[in-house]
CSV table of C-alpha atoms in Angstrom, one decimal:
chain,number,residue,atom,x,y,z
A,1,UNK,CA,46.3,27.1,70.8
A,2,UNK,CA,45.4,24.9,74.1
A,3,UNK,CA,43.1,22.8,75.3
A,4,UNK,CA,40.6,25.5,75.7
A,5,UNK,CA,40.3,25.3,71.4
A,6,UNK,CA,38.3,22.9,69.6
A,7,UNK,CA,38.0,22.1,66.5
A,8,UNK,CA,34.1,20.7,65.2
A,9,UNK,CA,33.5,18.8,62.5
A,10,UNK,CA,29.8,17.9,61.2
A,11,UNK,CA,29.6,15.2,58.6
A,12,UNK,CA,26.5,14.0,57.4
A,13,UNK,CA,26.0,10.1,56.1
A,14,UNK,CA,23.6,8.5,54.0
A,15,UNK,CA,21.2,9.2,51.0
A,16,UNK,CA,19.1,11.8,50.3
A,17,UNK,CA,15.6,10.6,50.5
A,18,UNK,CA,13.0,10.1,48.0
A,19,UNK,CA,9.5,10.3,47.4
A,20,UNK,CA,9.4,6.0,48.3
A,21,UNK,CA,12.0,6.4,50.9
A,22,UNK,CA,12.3,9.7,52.4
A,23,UNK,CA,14.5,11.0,54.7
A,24,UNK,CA,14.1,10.5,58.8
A,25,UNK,CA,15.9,14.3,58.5
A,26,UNK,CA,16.2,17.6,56.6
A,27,UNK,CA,18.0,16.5,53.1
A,28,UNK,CA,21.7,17.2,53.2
A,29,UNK,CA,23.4,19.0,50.7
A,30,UNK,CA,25.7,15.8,49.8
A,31,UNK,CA,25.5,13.0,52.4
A,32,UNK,CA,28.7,10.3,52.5
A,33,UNK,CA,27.1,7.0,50.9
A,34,UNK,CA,28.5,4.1,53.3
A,35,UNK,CA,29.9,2.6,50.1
A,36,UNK,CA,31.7,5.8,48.5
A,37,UNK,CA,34.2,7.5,48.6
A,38,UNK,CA,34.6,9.5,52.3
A,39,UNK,CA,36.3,12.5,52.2
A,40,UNK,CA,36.2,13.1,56.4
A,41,UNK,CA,39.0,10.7,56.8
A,42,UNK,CA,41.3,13.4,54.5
A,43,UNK,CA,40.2,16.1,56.5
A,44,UNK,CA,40.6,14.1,60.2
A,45,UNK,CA,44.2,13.4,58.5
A,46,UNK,CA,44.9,16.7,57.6
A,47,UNK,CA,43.7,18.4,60.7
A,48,UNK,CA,45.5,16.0,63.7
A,49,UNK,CA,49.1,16.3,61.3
A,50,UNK,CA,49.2,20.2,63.1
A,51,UNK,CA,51.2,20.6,66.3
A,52,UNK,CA,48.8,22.8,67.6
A,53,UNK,CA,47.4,21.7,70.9
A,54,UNK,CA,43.3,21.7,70.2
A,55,UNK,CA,40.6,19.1,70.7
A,56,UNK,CA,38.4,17.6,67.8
A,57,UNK,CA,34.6,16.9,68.3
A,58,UNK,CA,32.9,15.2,65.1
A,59,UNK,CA,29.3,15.2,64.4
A,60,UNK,CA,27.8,12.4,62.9
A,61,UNK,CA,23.9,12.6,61.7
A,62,UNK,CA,22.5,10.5,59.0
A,63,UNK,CA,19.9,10.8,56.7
A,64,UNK,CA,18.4,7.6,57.7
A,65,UNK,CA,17.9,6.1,60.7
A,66,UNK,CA,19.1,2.4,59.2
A,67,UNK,CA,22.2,3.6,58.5
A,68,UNK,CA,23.2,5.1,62.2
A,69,UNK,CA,25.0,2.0,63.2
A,70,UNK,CA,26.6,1.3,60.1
A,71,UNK,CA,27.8,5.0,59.6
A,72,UNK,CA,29.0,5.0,63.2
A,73,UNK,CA,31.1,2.0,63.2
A,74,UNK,CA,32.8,3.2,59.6
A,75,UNK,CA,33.0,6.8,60.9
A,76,UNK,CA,35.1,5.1,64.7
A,77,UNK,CA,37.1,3.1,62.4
A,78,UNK,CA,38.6,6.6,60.4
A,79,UNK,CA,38.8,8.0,63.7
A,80,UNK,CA,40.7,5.3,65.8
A,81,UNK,CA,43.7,5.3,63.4
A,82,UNK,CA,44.0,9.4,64.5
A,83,UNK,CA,43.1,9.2,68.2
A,84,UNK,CA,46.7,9.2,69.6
A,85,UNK,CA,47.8,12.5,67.7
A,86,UNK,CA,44.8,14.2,69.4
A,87,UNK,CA,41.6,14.1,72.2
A,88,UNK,CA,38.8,13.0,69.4
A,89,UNK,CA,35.5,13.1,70.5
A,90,UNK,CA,32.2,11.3,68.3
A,91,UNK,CA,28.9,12.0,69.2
A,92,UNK,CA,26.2,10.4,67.1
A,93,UNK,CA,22.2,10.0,67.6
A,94,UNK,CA,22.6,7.4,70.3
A,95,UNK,CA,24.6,10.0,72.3
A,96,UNK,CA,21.9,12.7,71.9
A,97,UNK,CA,19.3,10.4,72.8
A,98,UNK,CA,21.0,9.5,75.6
A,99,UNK,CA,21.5,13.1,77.1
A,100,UNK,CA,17.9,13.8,76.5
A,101,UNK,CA,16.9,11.0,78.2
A,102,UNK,CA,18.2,12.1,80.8
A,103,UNK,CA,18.6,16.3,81.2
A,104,UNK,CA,15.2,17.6,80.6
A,105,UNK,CA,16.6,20.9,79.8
A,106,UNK,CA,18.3,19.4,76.6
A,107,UNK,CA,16.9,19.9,73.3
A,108,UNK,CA,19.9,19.2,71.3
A,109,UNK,CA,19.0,17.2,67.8
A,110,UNK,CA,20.6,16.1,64.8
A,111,UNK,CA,17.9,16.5,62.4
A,112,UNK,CA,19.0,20.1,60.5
A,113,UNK,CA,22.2,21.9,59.8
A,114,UNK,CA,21.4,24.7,62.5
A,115,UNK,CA,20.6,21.6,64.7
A,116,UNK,CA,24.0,20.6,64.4
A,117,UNK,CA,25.8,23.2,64.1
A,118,UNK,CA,24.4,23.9,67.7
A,119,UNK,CA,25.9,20.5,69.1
A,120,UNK,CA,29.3,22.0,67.6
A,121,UNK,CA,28.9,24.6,69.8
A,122,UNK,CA,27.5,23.3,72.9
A,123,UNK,CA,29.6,20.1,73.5
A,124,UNK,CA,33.2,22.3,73.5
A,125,UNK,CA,31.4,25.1,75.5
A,126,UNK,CA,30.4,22.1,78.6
A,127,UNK,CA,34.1,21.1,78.4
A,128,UNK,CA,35.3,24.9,79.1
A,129,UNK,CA,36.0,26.1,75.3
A,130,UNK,CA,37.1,29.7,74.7
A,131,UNK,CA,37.5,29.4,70.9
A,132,UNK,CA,35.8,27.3,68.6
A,133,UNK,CA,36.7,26.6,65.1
A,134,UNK,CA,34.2,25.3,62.5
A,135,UNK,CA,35.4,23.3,59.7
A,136,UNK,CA,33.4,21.0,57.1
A,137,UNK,CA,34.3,17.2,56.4
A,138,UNK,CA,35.2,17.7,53.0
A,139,UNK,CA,38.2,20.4,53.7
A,140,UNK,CA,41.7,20.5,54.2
A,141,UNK,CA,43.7,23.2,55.7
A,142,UNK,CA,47.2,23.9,53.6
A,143,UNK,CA,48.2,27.0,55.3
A,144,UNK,CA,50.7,25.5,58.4
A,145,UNK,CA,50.4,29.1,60.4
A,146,UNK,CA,46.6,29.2,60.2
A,147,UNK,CA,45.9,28.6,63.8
A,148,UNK,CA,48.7,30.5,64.7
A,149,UNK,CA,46.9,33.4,62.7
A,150,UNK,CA,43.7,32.5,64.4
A,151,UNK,CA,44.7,32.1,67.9
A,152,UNK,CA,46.4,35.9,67.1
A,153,UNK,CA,43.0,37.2,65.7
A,154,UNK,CA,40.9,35.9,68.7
A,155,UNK,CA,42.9,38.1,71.0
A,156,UNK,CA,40.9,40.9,69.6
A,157,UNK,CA,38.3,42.5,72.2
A,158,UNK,CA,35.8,43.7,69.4
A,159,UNK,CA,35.9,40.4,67.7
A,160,UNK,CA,33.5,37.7,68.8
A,161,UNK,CA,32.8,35.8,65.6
A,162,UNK,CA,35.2,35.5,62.4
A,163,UNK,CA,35.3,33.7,59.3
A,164,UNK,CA,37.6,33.0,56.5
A,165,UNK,CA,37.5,32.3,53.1
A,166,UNK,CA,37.3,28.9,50.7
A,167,UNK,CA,39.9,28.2,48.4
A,168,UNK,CA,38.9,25.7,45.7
A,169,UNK,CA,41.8,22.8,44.7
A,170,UNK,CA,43.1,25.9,42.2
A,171,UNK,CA,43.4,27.6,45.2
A,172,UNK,CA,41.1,30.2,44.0
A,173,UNK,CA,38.5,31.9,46.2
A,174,UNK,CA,35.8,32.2,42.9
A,175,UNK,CA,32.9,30.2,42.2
A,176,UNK,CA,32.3,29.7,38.3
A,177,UNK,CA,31.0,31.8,36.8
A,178,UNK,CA,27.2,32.4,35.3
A,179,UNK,CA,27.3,34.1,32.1
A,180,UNK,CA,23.6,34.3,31.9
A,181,UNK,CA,21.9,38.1,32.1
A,182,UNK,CA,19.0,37.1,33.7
A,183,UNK,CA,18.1,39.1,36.7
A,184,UNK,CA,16.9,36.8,38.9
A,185,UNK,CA,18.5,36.3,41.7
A,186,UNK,CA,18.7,32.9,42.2
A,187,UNK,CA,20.2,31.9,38.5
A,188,UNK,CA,22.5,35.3,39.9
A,189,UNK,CA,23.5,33.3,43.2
A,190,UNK,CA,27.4,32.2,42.0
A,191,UNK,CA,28.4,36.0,40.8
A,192,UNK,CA,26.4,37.4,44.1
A,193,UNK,CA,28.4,35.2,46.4
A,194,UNK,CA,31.3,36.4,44.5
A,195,UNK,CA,30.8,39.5,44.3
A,196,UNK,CA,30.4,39.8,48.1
A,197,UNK,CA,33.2,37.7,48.7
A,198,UNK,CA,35.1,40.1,46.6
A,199,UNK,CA,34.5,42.7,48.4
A,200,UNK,CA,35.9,41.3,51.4
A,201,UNK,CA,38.8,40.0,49.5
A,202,UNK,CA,39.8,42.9,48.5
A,203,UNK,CA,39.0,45.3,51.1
A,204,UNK,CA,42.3,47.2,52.5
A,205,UNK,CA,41.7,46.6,55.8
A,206,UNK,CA,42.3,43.2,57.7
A,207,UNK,CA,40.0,42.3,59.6
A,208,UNK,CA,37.4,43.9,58.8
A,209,UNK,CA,33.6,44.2,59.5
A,210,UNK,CA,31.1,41.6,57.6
A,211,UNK,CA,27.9,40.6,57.3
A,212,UNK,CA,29.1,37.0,55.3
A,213,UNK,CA,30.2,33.8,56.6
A,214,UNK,CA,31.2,30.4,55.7
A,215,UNK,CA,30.6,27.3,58.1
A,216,UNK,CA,33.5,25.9,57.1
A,217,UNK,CA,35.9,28.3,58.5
A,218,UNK,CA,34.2,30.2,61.1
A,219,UNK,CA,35.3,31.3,64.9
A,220,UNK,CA,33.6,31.8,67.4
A,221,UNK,CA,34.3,33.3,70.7
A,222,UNK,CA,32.3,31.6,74.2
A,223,UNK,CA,30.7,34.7,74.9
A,224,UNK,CA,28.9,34.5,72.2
A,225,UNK,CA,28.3,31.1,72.3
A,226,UNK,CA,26.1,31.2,75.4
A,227,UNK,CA,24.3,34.1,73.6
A,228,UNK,CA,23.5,33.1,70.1
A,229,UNK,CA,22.5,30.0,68.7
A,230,UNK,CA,21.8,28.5,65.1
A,231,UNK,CA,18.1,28.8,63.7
A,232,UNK,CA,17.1,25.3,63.5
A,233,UNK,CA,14.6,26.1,61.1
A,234,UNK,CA,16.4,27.5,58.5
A,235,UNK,CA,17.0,24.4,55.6
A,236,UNK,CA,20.6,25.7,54.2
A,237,UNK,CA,22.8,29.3,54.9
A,238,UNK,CA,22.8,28.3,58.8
A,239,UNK,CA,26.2,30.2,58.1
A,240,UNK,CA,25.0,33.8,57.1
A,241,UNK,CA,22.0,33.5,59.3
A,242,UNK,CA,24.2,32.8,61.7
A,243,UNK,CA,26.1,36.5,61.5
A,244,UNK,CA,22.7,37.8,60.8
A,245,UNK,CA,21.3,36.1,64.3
A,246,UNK,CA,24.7,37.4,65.8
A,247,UNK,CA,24.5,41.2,64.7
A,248,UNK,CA,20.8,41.8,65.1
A,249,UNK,CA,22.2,41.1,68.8
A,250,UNK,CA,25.0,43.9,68.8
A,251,UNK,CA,27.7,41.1,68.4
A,252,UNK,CA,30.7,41.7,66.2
A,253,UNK,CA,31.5,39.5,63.1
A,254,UNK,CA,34.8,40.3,61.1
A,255,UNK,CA,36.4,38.4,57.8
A,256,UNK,CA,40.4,38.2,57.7
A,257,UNK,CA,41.2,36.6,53.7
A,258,UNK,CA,44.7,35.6,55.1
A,259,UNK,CA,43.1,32.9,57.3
A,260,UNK,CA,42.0,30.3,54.4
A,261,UNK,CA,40.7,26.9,54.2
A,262,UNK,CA,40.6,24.6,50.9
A,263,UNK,CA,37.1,23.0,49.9
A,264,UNK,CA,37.6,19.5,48.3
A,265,UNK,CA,33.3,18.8,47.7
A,266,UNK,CA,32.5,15.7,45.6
A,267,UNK,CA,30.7,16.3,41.9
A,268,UNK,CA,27.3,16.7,43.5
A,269,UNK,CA,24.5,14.9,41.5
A,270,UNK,CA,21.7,16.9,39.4
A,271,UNK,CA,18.9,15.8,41.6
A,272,UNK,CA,21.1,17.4,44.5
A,273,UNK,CA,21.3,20.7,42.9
A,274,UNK,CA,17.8,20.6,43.2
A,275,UNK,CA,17.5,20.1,46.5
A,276,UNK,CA,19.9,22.6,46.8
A,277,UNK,CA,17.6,25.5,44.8
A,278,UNK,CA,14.2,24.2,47.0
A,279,UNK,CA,16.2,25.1,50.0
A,280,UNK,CA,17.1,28.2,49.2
A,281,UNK,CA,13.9,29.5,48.1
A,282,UNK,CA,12.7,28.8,51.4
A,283,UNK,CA,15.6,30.1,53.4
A,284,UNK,CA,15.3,33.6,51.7
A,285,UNK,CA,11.4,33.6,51.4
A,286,UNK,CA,12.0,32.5,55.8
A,287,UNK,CA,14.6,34.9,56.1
A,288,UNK,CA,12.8,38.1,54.8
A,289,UNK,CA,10.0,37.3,56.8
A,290,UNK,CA,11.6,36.5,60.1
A,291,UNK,CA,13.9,39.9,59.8
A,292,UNK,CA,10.4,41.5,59.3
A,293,UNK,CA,8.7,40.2,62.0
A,294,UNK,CA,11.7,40.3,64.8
A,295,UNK,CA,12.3,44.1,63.6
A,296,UNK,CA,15.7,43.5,62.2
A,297,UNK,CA,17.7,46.2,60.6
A,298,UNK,CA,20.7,44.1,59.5
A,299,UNK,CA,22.4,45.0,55.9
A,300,UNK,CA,22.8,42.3,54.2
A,301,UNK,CA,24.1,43.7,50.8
A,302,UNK,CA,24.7,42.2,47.9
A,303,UNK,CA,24.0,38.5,49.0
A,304,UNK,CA,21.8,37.6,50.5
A,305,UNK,CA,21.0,40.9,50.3
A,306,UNK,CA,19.9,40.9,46.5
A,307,UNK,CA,17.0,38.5,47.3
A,308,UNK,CA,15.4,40.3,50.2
A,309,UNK,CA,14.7,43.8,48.7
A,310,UNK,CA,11.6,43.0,48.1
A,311,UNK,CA,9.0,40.8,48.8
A,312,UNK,CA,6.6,40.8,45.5
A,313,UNK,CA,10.2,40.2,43.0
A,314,UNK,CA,11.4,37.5,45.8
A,315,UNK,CA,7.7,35.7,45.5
A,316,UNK,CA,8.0,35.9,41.1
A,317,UNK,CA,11.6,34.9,41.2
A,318,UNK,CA,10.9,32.1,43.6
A,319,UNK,CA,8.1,30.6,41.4
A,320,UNK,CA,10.6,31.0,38.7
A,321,UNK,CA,13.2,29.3,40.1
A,322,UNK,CA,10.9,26.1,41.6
A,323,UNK,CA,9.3,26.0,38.1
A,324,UNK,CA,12.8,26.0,36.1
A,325,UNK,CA,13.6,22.8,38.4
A,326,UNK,CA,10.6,21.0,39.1
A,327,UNK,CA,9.5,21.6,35.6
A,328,UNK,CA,6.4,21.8,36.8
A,329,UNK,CA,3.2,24.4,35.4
A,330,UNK,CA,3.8,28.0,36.2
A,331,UNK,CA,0.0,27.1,38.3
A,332,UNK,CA,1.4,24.8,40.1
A,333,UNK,CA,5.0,26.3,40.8
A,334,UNK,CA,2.9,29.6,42.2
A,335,UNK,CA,0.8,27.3,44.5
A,336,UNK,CA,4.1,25.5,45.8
A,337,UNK,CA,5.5,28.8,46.4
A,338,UNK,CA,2.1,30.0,48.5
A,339,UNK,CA,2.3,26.8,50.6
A,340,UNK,CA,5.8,27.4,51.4
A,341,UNK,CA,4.9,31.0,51.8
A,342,UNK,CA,2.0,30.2,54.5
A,343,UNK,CA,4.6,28.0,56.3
A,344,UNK,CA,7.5,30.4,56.8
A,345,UNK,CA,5.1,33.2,57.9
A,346,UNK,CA,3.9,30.5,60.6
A,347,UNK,CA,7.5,30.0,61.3
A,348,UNK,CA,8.4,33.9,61.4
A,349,UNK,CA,9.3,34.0,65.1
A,350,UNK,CA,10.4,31.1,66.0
A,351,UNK,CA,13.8,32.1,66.7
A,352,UNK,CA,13.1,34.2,69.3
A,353,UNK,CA,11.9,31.6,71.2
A,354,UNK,CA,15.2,29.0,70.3
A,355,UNK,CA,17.2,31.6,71.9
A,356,UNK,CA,15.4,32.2,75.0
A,357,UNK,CA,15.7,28.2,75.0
A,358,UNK,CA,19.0,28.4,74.3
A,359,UNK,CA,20.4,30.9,76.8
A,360,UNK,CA,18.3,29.6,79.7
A,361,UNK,CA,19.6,26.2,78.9
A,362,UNK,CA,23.3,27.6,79.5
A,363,UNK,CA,22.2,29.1,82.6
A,364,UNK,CA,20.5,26.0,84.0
A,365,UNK,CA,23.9,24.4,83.5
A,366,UNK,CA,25.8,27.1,85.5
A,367,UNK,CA,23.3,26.5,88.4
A,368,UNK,CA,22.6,23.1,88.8
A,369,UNK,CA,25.9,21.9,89.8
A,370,UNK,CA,24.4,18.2,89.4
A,371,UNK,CA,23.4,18.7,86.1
A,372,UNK,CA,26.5,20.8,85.4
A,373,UNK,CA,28.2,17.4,86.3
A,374,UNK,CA,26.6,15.1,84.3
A,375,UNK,CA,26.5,16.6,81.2
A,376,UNK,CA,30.7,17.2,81.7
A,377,UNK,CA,30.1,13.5,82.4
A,378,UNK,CA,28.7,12.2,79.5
A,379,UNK,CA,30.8,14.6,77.1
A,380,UNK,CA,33.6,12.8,78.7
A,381,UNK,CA,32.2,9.6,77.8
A,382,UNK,CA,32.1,10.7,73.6
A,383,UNK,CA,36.2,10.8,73.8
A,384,UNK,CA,37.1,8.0,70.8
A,385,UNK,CA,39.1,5.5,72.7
């Protein structure tokens, strides 16, 4: 590892919103309340303990914008006590304000997961990253030779993106179980993700070829960094839409199972789950559309795969799924479907267009040597002091 390695870290702060209050964002899956119990500090700890020489650049985007200067100063606070182990840089909604303010190219945003997954990326690529590592606020990493393993596996010509696997605190890679038969694919969505991850578990070779990924342990290379970027639309699977926006491009994406990290969530709340099932039947409803529409073969097997086979069973299990949730009228459940329906198809092509954005904004800042310099400026100005 050198300096040329970063590691990211996104974590999200806050409360969802509700109908009274909602949220000046998309809804994370399960923001830090200022007042509970913060699992990023764990993680910072864990992380700056290795002896491998990498940088560390934290996210920090809120649900509300009330709680940015509260959730910055606690968020400095867990960093300070780490800063002398490693380079730690913060960049928060302030900072993103700021270099928008002033570099007219920017776009960059903290308001969805693929928003911010594409700060992650851009930040280390200004300061000359080669390798980037991806790893979620709520993870530790137990296995003392994985960037050794990684740094090894990066060497590889043919592979520009990889991912690992989670481990749970059993150190187990599977999700429980669903015992249910029923075939739709969203009651299904534990024993697909399994199933897949399976697959890759088990599969003799090492690395090997995917179409999966997990946001928490992913790798990317900078050429492919300055090519592909994360859909900002997209409400939740930035992390498979990622690989599938990265092989629709010819760009390889490979799983090793001997590079793990260990996923330590919180008990997530009921009306979370439910946030959770509202996003996904609009990022697969988006999804089969937008693979449609930009003419993308990609196979996707088994999951996501399972939900985009087709179109009319995706539409019935959707309504299904919103009405098991929302409780709502089968009626009314089909008309919330055909609103989100009439939205996504509106949507369909959009990510063309954020990655034209995208790579002409990493061209500009090859060019334009003063803007080249005052973005290295101001990412220089993020390092926690």
């Amino acid at each position: 590892m050198s300096d040329n390695t970063w590691i990211v870290i996104p974590t999200y702060w806050g409360a969802n919103g509700t109908k009274d209050h909602p949220s000046d964002t998309g809804d994370f899956d399960h923001p830090t309340e200022i007042d509970g119990p913060k699992t990023l500090e764990r993680t910072i700890k864990n992380i700056t303990s290795f002896p491998d020489n990498f940088r560390i650049l934290v996210i920090l985007a809120v649900t509300h914008n009330e709680y940015r200067n509260i959730a910055k100063i606690c968020v400095q606070e867990i960093l300070l006590k780490y800063k002398n182990r490693k380079d730690i840089f913060l960049v928060c909604n302030e900072d993103i304000d700021k270099l928008n303010n002033n570099v007219a190219e920017s776009s960059l945003n903290l308001k969805t997961y693929g928003a911010i997954r594409n700060i992650s990326l851009a930040i280390p690529y200004f300061l000359g990253a080669k390798v980037v590592i991806a790893i979620d606020d709520d993870e530790i990493i137990s296995d003392k030779q994985y960037f050794e393993k990684v740094s090894n596996l990066m060497k590889n010509d043919d592979i520009d993106i990889l991912s690992g696997v989670y481990l749970n605190h059993k150190g187990s890679y599977l999700l429980p179980k669903v015992n249910k038969r029923d075939p739709n694919p969203y009651v299904q969505k534990l024993n697909l993700i399994n199933s897949v991850v399976t697959e890759s578990m088990t599969n003799k070779i090492q690395p090997h070829k995917t179409h999966i990924g997990f946001g928490g342990n992913m790798i990317f290379k900078r050429k492919i960094i300055e090519n592909i970027c994360f859909d900002e639309y997209i409400p939740r699977g930035e992390d498979f839409d990622y690989i599938l926006n990265a092989l629709a491009s010819n760009f390889s994406a490979y799983f090793d199972k001997d590079i793990p990290i260990t996923h330590l969530p919180l008990k997530l709340p009921l009306a979370t789950e439910r946030i959770r099932v509202a996003s996904d039947i609009k990022r697969h409803l988006y999804t089969y559309y937008k693979k449609k529409a930009l003419k993308w073969n990609v196979n996707q097997d088994i999951y996501p795969g399972e939900f985009l086979k087709d179109i009319e069973k995706l539409k019935h299990y959707s309504i299904l799924a919103y009405q098991a949730e929302s409780h709502k009228t089968i009626g009314e459940s089909r008309r919330a479907i055909e609103s989100i329906i009439e939205e996504v198809i509106l949507k369909k092509d959009i990510y063309a267009k954020q990655k034209l954005r995208w790579t002409q904004f990493i061209e500009i800042f090859h060019k334009n040597k003063e803007m080249n310099k005052n973005i290295i400026k101001w990412v220089n100005g993020l390092k926690v002091d």
